[in-house]
Amino acid sequence: MPLAKDGLAAASARIWIAFLTVVLIIGVYGHLRCRLQFQDPLATSLGVADLDGWSVTHFLFFSIIGYVFPGPQKGAVAFLGGTAWELVEHWMGKNRPPWMGGWGGCQAPEMEAHNANWWYGRASDLVMNGLGLLAGN
């Protein structure tokens, strides 16, 4: 059910809660993937540019956000949040701090050498985020 009557501040808070929840779920998933050493099915290429199963999750998540929080202002908040996350992913891929331990830093058979630590921000994720927001609205 869309929360169209929510003010921007309330909607922004709920959007950030949704983001944090998803980040925690992804973190636990990544930790379990490393610990249990299973191949990440979401890393499967879709055969178009660098799109994979993670690209689909970006599209679906942002479609839901766009549906539940319709409108350009709320969409801008969500898109900025997605952009911030991609910047964090890019930074973590290059400078993962030691305190993160094994969270997202294992060698996995499906990962190429340049992104073996599982943290990599991609411009295509931003495109999928934007398309998801448009589809959800």
PDB file of N, CA, C and O in Angstrom, residues 52-111:
ATOM      1  N   ASP A  52      23.732  -8.733 -13.476  1.00  0.00           N
ATOM      2  CA  ASP A  52      23.651 -10.065 -12.887  1.00  0.00           C
ATOM      3  C   ASP A  52      22.429 -10.124 -11.970  1.00  0.00           C
ATOM      4  O   ASP A  52      21.591  -9.224 -11.986  1.00  0.00           O
ATOM      5  N   GLY A  53      22.341 -11.168 -11.181  1.00  0.00           N
ATOM      6  CA  GLY A  53      21.207 -11.312 -10.270  1.00  0.00           C
ATOM      7  C   GLY A  53      21.116 -10.182  -9.258  1.00  0.00           C
ATOM      8  O   GLY A  53      20.020  -9.793  -8.847  1.00  0.00           O
ATOM      9  N   TRP A  54      22.267  -9.631  -8.845  1.00  0.00           N
ATOM     10  CA  TRP A  54      22.242  -8.502  -7.917  1.00  0.00           C
ATOM     11  C   TRP A  54      21.587  -7.297  -8.571  1.00  0.00           C
ATOM     12  O   TRP A  54      20.903  -6.513  -7.902  1.00  0.00           O
ATOM     13  N   SER A  55      21.774  -7.146  -9.879  1.00  0.00           N
ATOM     14  CA  SER A  55      21.131  -6.049 -10.609  1.00  0.00           C
ATOM     15  C   SER A  55      19.615  -6.172 -10.513  1.00  0.00           C
ATOM     16  O   SER A  55      18.909  -5.173 -10.345  1.00  0.00           O
ATOM     17  N   VAL A  56      19.118  -7.400 -10.600  1.00  0.00           N
ATOM     18  CA  VAL A  56      17.679  -7.648 -10.500  1.00  0.00           C
ATOM     19  C   VAL A  56      17.193  -7.282  -9.100  1.00  0.00           C
ATOM     20  O   VAL A  56      16.126  -6.671  -8.945  1.00  0.00           O
ATOM     21  N   THR A  57      17.976  -7.599  -8.071  1.00  0.00           N
ATOM     22  CA  THR A  57      17.557  -7.248  -6.708  1.00  0.00           C
ATOM     23  C   THR A  57      17.507  -5.735  -6.524  1.00  0.00           C
ATOM     24  O   THR A  57      16.626  -5.235  -5.831  1.00  0.00           O
ATOM     25  N   HIS A  58      18.439  -5.016  -7.149  1.00  0.00           N
ATOM     26  CA  HIS A  58      18.394  -3.546  -7.092  1.00  0.00           C
ATOM     27  C   HIS A  58      17.091  -3.049  -7.718  1.00  0.00           C
ATOM     28  O   HIS A  58      16.409  -2.205  -7.149  1.00  0.00           O
ATOM     29  N   PHE A  59      16.771  -3.560  -8.896  1.00  0.00           N
ATOM     30  CA  PHE A  59      15.556  -3.146  -9.591  1.00  0.00           C
ATOM     31  C   PHE A  59      14.315  -3.443  -8.740  1.00  0.00           C
ATOM     32  O   PHE A  59      13.452  -2.579  -8.565  1.00  0.00           O
ATOM     33  N   LEU A  60      14.232  -4.646  -8.193  1.00  0.00           N
ATOM     34  CA  LEU A  60      13.056  -5.032  -7.403  1.00  0.00           C
ATOM     35  C   LEU A  60      12.939  -4.201  -6.123  1.00  0.00           C
ATOM     36  O   LEU A  60      11.851  -3.714  -5.791  1.00  0.00           O
ATOM     37  N   PHE A  61      14.041  -4.038  -5.408  1.00  0.00           N
ATOM     38  CA  PHE A  61      13.995  -3.267  -4.168  1.00  0.00           C
ATOM     39  C   PHE A  61      13.551  -1.832  -4.437  1.00  0.00           C
ATOM     40  O   PHE A  61      12.676  -1.297  -3.752  1.00  0.00           O
ATOM     41  N   PHE A  62      14.129  -1.205  -5.459  1.00  0.00           N
ATOM     42  CA  PHE A  62      13.780   0.183  -5.739  1.00  0.00           C
ATOM     43  C   PHE A  62      12.387   0.306  -6.349  1.00  0.00           C
ATOM     44  O   PHE A  62      11.734   1.341  -6.189  1.00  0.00           O
ATOM     45  N   SER A  63      11.898  -0.740  -7.011  1.00  0.00           N
ATOM     46  CA  SER A  63      10.505  -0.735  -7.472  1.00  0.00           C
ATOM     47  C   SER A  63       9.560  -0.713  -6.278  1.00  0.00           C
ATOM     48  O   SER A  63       8.570   0.025  -6.269  1.00  0.00           O
ATOM     49  N   ILE A  64       9.866  -1.515  -5.285  1.00  0.00           N
ATOM     50  CA  ILE A  64       9.042  -1.554  -4.072  1.00  0.00           C
ATOM     51  C   ILE A  64       9.105  -0.201  -3.362  1.00  0.00           C
ATOM     52  O   ILE A  64       8.068   0.348  -2.958  1.00  0.00           O
ATOM     53  N   ILE A  65      10.305   0.349  -3.222  1.00  0.00           N
ATOM     54  CA  ILE A  65      10.451   1.665  -2.585  1.00  0.00           C
ATOM     55  C   ILE A  65       9.648   2.716  -3.356  1.00  0.00           C
ATOM     56  O   ILE A  65       8.942   3.537  -2.767  1.00  0.00           O
ATOM     57  N   GLY A  66       9.743   2.689  -4.687  1.00  0.00           N
ATOM     58  CA  GLY A  66       9.004   3.654  -5.510  1.00  0.00           C
ATOM     59  C   GLY A  66       7.500   3.500  -5.381  1.00  0.00           C
ATOM     60  O   GLY A  66       6.755   4.480  -5.433  1.00  0.00           O
ATOM     61  N   TYR A  67       7.043   2.262  -5.195  1.00  0.00           N
ATOM     62  CA  TYR A  67       5.605   2.017  -5.045  1.00  0.00           C
ATOM     63  C   TYR A  67       5.107   2.468  -3.666  1.00  0.00           C
ATOM     64  O   TYR A  67       4.080   3.126  -3.544  1.00  0.00           O
ATOM     65  N   VAL A  68       5.876   2.097  -2.625  1.00  0.00           N
ATOM     66  CA  VAL A  68       5.447   2.399  -1.259  1.00  0.00           C
ATOM     67  C   VAL A  68       5.623   3.888  -0.938  1.00  0.00           C
ATOM     68  O   VAL A  68       4.847   4.460  -0.188  1.00  0.00           O
ATOM     69  N   PHE A  69       6.639   4.508  -1.545  1.00  0.00           N
ATOM     70  CA  PHE A  69       6.926   5.927  -1.309  1.00  0.00           C
ATOM     71  C   PHE A  69       6.922   6.662  -2.645  1.00  0.00           C
ATOM     72  O   PHE A  69       7.968   7.025  -3.163  1.00  0.00           O
ATOM     73  N   PRO A  70       5.739   6.873  -3.240  1.00  0.00           N
ATOM     74  CA  PRO A  70       5.679   7.505  -4.568  1.00  0.00           C
ATOM     75  C   PRO A  70       5.999   8.998  -4.516  1.00  0.00           C
ATOM     76  O   PRO A  70       5.879   9.635  -3.470  1.00  0.00           O
ATOM     77  N   GLY A  71       6.401   9.506  -5.660  1.00  0.00           N
ATOM     78  CA  GLY A  71       6.641  10.946  -5.799  1.00  0.00           C
ATOM     79  C   GLY A  71       8.099  11.262  -6.027  1.00  0.00           C
ATOM     80  O   GLY A  71       8.987  10.513  -5.609  1.00  0.00           O
ATOM     81  N   PRO A  72       8.339  12.374  -6.682  1.00  0.00           N
ATOM     82  CA  PRO A  72       9.713  12.722  -7.032  1.00  0.00           C
ATOM     83  C   PRO A  72      10.616  13.050  -5.837  1.00  0.00           C
ATOM     84  O   PRO A  72      11.791  12.708  -5.860  1.00  0.00           O
ATOM     85  N   GLN A  73      10.085  13.684  -4.805  1.00  0.00           N
ATOM     86  CA  GLN A  73      10.926  14.015  -3.647  1.00  0.00           C
ATOM     87  C   GLN A  73      11.362  12.753  -2.906  1.00  0.00           C
ATOM     88  O   GLN A  73      12.525  12.607  -2.542  1.00  0.00           O
ATOM     89  N   LYS A  74      10.433  11.849  -2.691  1.00  0.00           N
ATOM     90  CA  LYS A  74      10.766  10.606  -2.004  1.00  0.00           C
ATOM     91  C   LYS A  74      11.662   9.742  -2.883  1.00  0.00           C
ATOM     92  O   LYS A  74      12.577   9.075  -2.395  1.00  0.00           O
ATOM     93  N   GLY A  75      11.426   9.788  -4.200  1.00  0.00           N
ATOM     94  CA  GLY A  75      12.291   9.067  -5.128  1.00  0.00           C
ATOM     95  C   GLY A  75      13.708   9.603  -5.091  1.00  0.00           C
ATOM     96  O   GLY A  75      14.676   8.837  -5.167  1.00  0.00           O
ATOM     97  N   ALA A  76      13.845  10.923  -4.965  1.00  0.00           N
ATOM     98  CA  ALA A  76      15.175  11.533  -4.884  1.00  0.00           C
ATOM     99  C   ALA A  76      15.898  11.089  -3.617  1.00  0.00           C
ATOM    100  O   ALA A  76      17.099  10.795  -3.648  1.00  0.00           O
ATOM    101  N   VAL A  77      15.165  11.013  -2.494  1.00  0.00           N
ATOM    102  CA  VAL A  77      15.761  10.538  -1.244  1.00  0.00           C
ATOM    103  C   VAL A  77      16.255   9.104  -1.421  1.00  0.00           C
ATOM    104  O   VAL A  77      17.388   8.770  -1.046  1.00  0.00           O
ATOM    105  N   ALA A  78      15.422   8.263  -2.026  1.00  0.00           N
ATOM    106  CA  ALA A  78      15.802   6.868  -2.242  1.00  0.00           C
ATOM    107  C   ALA A  78      16.985   6.759  -3.202  1.00  0.00           C
ATOM    108  O   ALA A  78      17.914   5.989  -2.967  1.00  0.00           O
ATOM    109  N   PHE A  79      16.959   7.537  -4.278  1.00  0.00           N
ATOM    110  CA  PHE A  79      18.056   7.467  -5.248  1.00  0.00           C
ATOM    111  C   PHE A  79      19.364   7.947  -4.614  1.00  0.00           C
ATOM    112  O   PHE A  79      20.415   7.340  -4.830  1.00  0.00           O
ATOM    113  N   LEU A  80      19.305   8.998  -3.807  1.00  0.00           N
ATOM    114  CA  LEU A  80      20.507   9.469  -3.113  1.00  0.00           C
ATOM    115  C   LEU A  80      21.021   8.415  -2.135  1.00  0.00           C
ATOM    116  O   LEU A  80      22.233   8.217  -2.009  1.00  0.00           O
ATOM    117  N   GLY A  81      20.110   7.721  -1.474  1.00  0.00           N
ATOM    118  CA  GLY A  81      20.519   6.633  -0.587  1.00  0.00           C
ATOM    119  C   GLY A  81      21.210   5.512  -1.351  1.00  0.00           C
ATOM    120  O   GLY A  81      22.229   4.975  -0.909  1.00  0.00           O
ATOM    121  N   GLY A  82      20.657   5.162  -2.510  1.00  0.00           N
ATOM    122  CA  GLY A  82      21.266   4.125  -3.341  1.00  0.00           C
ATOM    123  C   GLY A  82      22.630   4.544  -3.859  1.00  0.00           C
ATOM    124  O   GLY A  82      23.565   3.741  -3.925  1.00  0.00           O
ATOM    125  N   THR A  83      22.763   5.825  -4.200  1.00  0.00           N
ATOM    126  CA  THR A  83      24.045   6.344  -4.669  1.00  0.00           C
ATOM    127  C   THR A  83      25.074   6.312  -3.537  1.00  0.00           C
ATOM    128  O   THR A  83      26.222   5.909  -3.741  1.00  0.00           O
ATOM    129  N   ALA A  84      24.641   6.716  -2.342  1.00  0.00           N
ATOM    130  CA  ALA A  84      25.535   6.670  -1.188  1.00  0.00           C
ATOM    131  C   ALA A  84      26.008   5.241  -0.935  1.00  0.00           C
ATOM    132  O   ALA A  84      27.191   4.999  -0.662  1.00  0.00           O
ATOM    133  N   TRP A  85      25.095   4.277  -1.052  1.00  0.00           N
ATOM    134  CA  TRP A  85      25.474   2.885  -0.836  1.00  0.00           C
ATOM    135  C   TRP A  85      26.492   2.420  -1.868  1.00  0.00           C
ATOM    136  O   TRP A  85      27.464   1.732  -1.540  1.00  0.00           O
ATOM    137  N   GLU A  86      26.309   2.779  -3.132  1.00  0.00           N
ATOM    138  CA  GLU A  86      27.272   2.386  -4.167  1.00  0.00           C
ATOM    139  C   GLU A  86      28.642   2.995  -3.897  1.00  0.00           C
ATOM    140  O   GLU A  86      29.673   2.350  -4.128  1.00  0.00           O
ATOM    141  N   LEU A  87      28.676   4.228  -3.386  1.00  0.00           N
ATOM    142  CA  LEU A  87      29.955   4.847  -3.032  1.00  0.00           C
ATOM    143  C   LEU A  87      30.614   4.103  -1.872  1.00  0.00           C
ATOM    144  O   LEU A  87      31.829   3.886  -1.872  1.00  0.00           O
ATOM    145  N   VAL A  88      29.811   3.702  -0.882  1.00  0.00           N
ATOM    146  CA  VAL A  88      30.344   2.914   0.236  1.00  0.00           C
ATOM    147  C   VAL A  88      30.885   1.589  -0.284  1.00  0.00           C
ATOM    148  O   VAL A  88      31.992   1.169   0.080  1.00  0.00           O
ATOM    149  N   GLU A  89      30.123   0.926  -1.152  1.00  0.00           N
ATOM    150  CA  GLU A  89      30.592  -0.347  -1.722  1.00  0.00           C
ATOM    151  C   GLU A  89      31.904  -0.169  -2.480  1.00  0.00           C
ATOM    152  O   GLU A  89      32.807  -0.990  -2.369  1.00  0.00           O
ATOM    153  N   HIS A  90      31.995   0.881  -3.275  1.00  0.00           N
ATOM    154  CA  HIS A  90      33.219   1.140  -4.028  1.00  0.00           C
ATOM    155  C   HIS A  90      34.394   1.357  -3.073  1.00  0.00           C
ATOM    156  O   HIS A  90      35.470   0.778  -3.247  1.00  0.00           O
ATOM    157  N   TRP A  91      34.173   2.178  -2.051  1.00  0.00           N
ATOM    158  CA  TRP A  91      35.224   2.451  -1.077  1.00  0.00           C
ATOM    159  C   TRP A  91      35.632   1.180  -0.337  1.00  0.00           C
ATOM    160  O   TRP A  91      36.817   0.912  -0.150  1.00  0.00           O
ATOM    161  N   MET A  92      34.632   0.384   0.083  1.00  0.00           N
ATOM    162  CA  MET A  92      34.921  -0.860   0.803  1.00  0.00           C
ATOM    163  C   MET A  92      35.679  -1.846  -0.081  1.00  0.00           C
ATOM    164  O   MET A  92      36.499  -2.618   0.412  1.00  0.00           O
ATOM    165  N   GLY A  93      35.389  -1.834  -1.368  1.00  0.00           N
ATOM    166  CA  GLY A  93      36.105  -2.717  -2.278  1.00  0.00           C
ATOM    167  C   GLY A  93      37.567  -2.357  -2.398  1.00  0.00           C
ATOM    168  O   GLY A  93      38.416  -3.223  -2.623  1.00  0.00           O
ATOM    169  N   LYS A  94      37.877  -1.091  -2.249  1.00  0.00           N
ATOM    170  CA  LYS A  94      39.263  -0.623  -2.368  1.00  0.00           C
ATOM    171  C   LYS A  94      39.977  -0.561  -1.025  1.00  0.00           C
ATOM    172  O   LYS A  94      41.176  -0.754  -0.946  1.00  0.00           O
ATOM    173  N   ASN A  95      39.260  -0.242   0.047  1.00  0.00           N
ATOM    174  CA  ASN A  95      39.880   0.042   1.349  1.00  0.00           C
ATOM    175  C   ASN A  95      39.162  -0.647   2.493  1.00  0.00           C
ATOM    176  O   ASN A  95      38.893  -0.015   3.502  1.00  0.00           O
ATOM    177  N   ARG A  96      38.816  -1.894   2.329  1.00  0.00           N
ATOM    178  CA  ARG A  96      38.037  -2.565   3.382  1.00  0.00           C
ATOM    179  C   ARG A  96      38.818  -2.551   4.692  1.00  0.00           C
ATOM    180  O   ARG A  96      39.927  -3.053   4.768  1.00  0.00           O
ATOM    181  N   PRO A  97      38.239  -1.966   5.741  1.00  0.00           N
ATOM    182  CA  PRO A  97      38.958  -1.865   7.014  1.00  0.00           C
ATOM    183  C   PRO A  97      39.092  -3.228   7.700  1.00  0.00           C
ATOM    184  O   PRO A  97      38.221  -4.093   7.558  1.00  0.00           O
ATOM    185  N   PRO A  98      40.170  -3.414   8.443  1.00  0.00           N
ATOM    186  CA  PRO A  98      40.410  -4.702   9.108  1.00  0.00           C
ATOM    187  C   PRO A  98      39.316  -5.096  10.095  1.00  0.00           C
ATOM    188  O   PRO A  98      39.067  -6.283  10.306  1.00  0.00           O
ATOM    189  N   TRP A  99      38.623  -4.105  10.692  1.00  0.00           N
ATOM    190  CA  TRP A  99      37.597  -4.433  11.680  1.00  0.00           C
ATOM    191  C   TRP A  99      36.429  -5.200  11.072  1.00  0.00           C
ATOM    192  O   TRP A  99      35.635  -5.792  11.789  1.00  0.00           O
ATOM    193  N   MET A 100      36.333  -5.203   9.724  1.00  0.00           N
ATOM    194  CA  MET A 100      35.237  -5.939   9.080  1.00  0.00           C
ATOM    195  C   MET A 100      35.473  -7.439   9.085  1.00  0.00           C
ATOM    196  O   MET A 100      34.559  -8.212   8.831  1.00  0.00           O
ATOM    197  N   GLY A 101      36.707  -7.866   9.377  1.00  0.00           N
ATOM    198  CA  GLY A 101      36.999  -9.298   9.435  1.00  0.00           C
ATOM    199  C   GLY A 101      36.557 -10.018   8.184  1.00  0.00           C
ATOM    200  O   GLY A 101      36.852  -9.596   7.074  1.00  0.00           O
ATOM    201  N   GLY A 102      35.815 -11.102   8.340  1.00  0.00           N
ATOM    202  CA  GLY A 102      35.370 -11.920   7.219  1.00  0.00           C
ATOM    203  C   GLY A 102      34.055 -11.482   6.607  1.00  0.00           C
ATOM    204  O   GLY A 102      33.463 -12.231   5.847  1.00  0.00           O
ATOM    205  N   TRP A 103      33.596 -10.292   6.919  1.00  0.00           N
ATOM    206  CA  TRP A 103      32.321  -9.832   6.376  1.00  0.00           C
ATOM    207  C   TRP A 103      32.518  -9.340   4.952  1.00  0.00           C
ATOM    208  O   TRP A 103      32.965  -8.237   4.729  1.00  0.00           O
ATOM    209  N   GLY A 104      32.198 -10.206   3.996  1.00  0.00           N
ATOM    210  CA  GLY A 104      32.267  -9.833   2.584  1.00  0.00           C
ATOM    211  C   GLY A 104      33.654  -9.884   1.998  1.00  0.00           C
ATOM    212  O   GLY A 104      33.880  -9.346   0.933  1.00  0.00           O
ATOM    213  N   GLY A 105      34.581 -10.549   2.638  1.00  0.00           N
ATOM    214  CA  GLY A 105      35.948 -10.553   2.135  1.00  0.00           C
ATOM    215  C   GLY A 105      36.516 -11.924   1.865  1.00  0.00           C
ATOM    216  O   GLY A 105      37.712 -12.123   1.953  1.00  0.00           O
ATOM    217  N   CYS A 106      35.699 -12.893   1.542  1.00  0.00           N
ATOM    218  CA  CYS A 106      36.218 -14.233   1.293  1.00  0.00           C
ATOM    219  C   CYS A 106      36.463 -14.456  -0.194  1.00  0.00           C
ATOM    220  O   CYS A 106      35.896 -13.768  -1.037  1.00  0.00           O
ATOM    221  N   GLN A 107      37.292 -15.411  -0.492  1.00  0.00           N
ATOM    222  CA  GLN A 107      37.497 -15.811  -1.878  1.00  0.00           C
ATOM    223  C   GLN A 107      36.334 -16.732  -2.255  1.00  0.00           C
ATOM    224  O   GLN A 107      36.046 -17.689  -1.564  1.00  0.00           O
ATOM    225  N   ALA A 108      35.678 -16.423  -3.319  1.00  0.00           N
ATOM    226  CA  ALA A 108      34.543 -17.231  -3.758  1.00  0.00           C
ATOM    227  C   ALA A 108      34.772 -17.657  -5.200  1.00  0.00           C
ATOM    228  O   ALA A 108      35.306 -16.885  -5.992  1.00  0.00           O
ATOM    229  N   PRO A 109      34.387 -18.863  -5.550  1.00  0.00           N
ATOM    230  CA  PRO A 109      34.686 -19.369  -6.892  1.00  0.00           C
ATOM    231  C   PRO A 109      34.073 -18.556  -8.023  1.00  0.00           C
ATOM    232  O   PRO A 109      34.626 -18.499  -9.105  1.00  0.00           O
ATOM    233  N   GLU A 110      32.953 -17.887  -7.785  1.00  0.00           N
ATOM    234  CA  GLU A 110      32.297 -17.161  -8.869  1.00  0.00           C
ATOM    235  C   GLU A 110      32.854 -15.753  -9.061  1.00  0.00           C
ATOM    236  O   GLU A 110      32.495 -15.062 -10.003  1.00  0.00           O
ATOM    237  N   MET A 111      33.709 -15.304  -8.177  1.00  0.00           N
ATOM    238  CA  MET A 111      34.205 -13.936  -8.236  1.00  0.00           C
ATOM    239  C   MET A 111      35.495 -13.854  -9.026  1.00  0.00           C
ATOM    240  O   MET A 111      36.371 -14.693  -8.889  1.00  0.00           O
TER     241      MET A 111
END
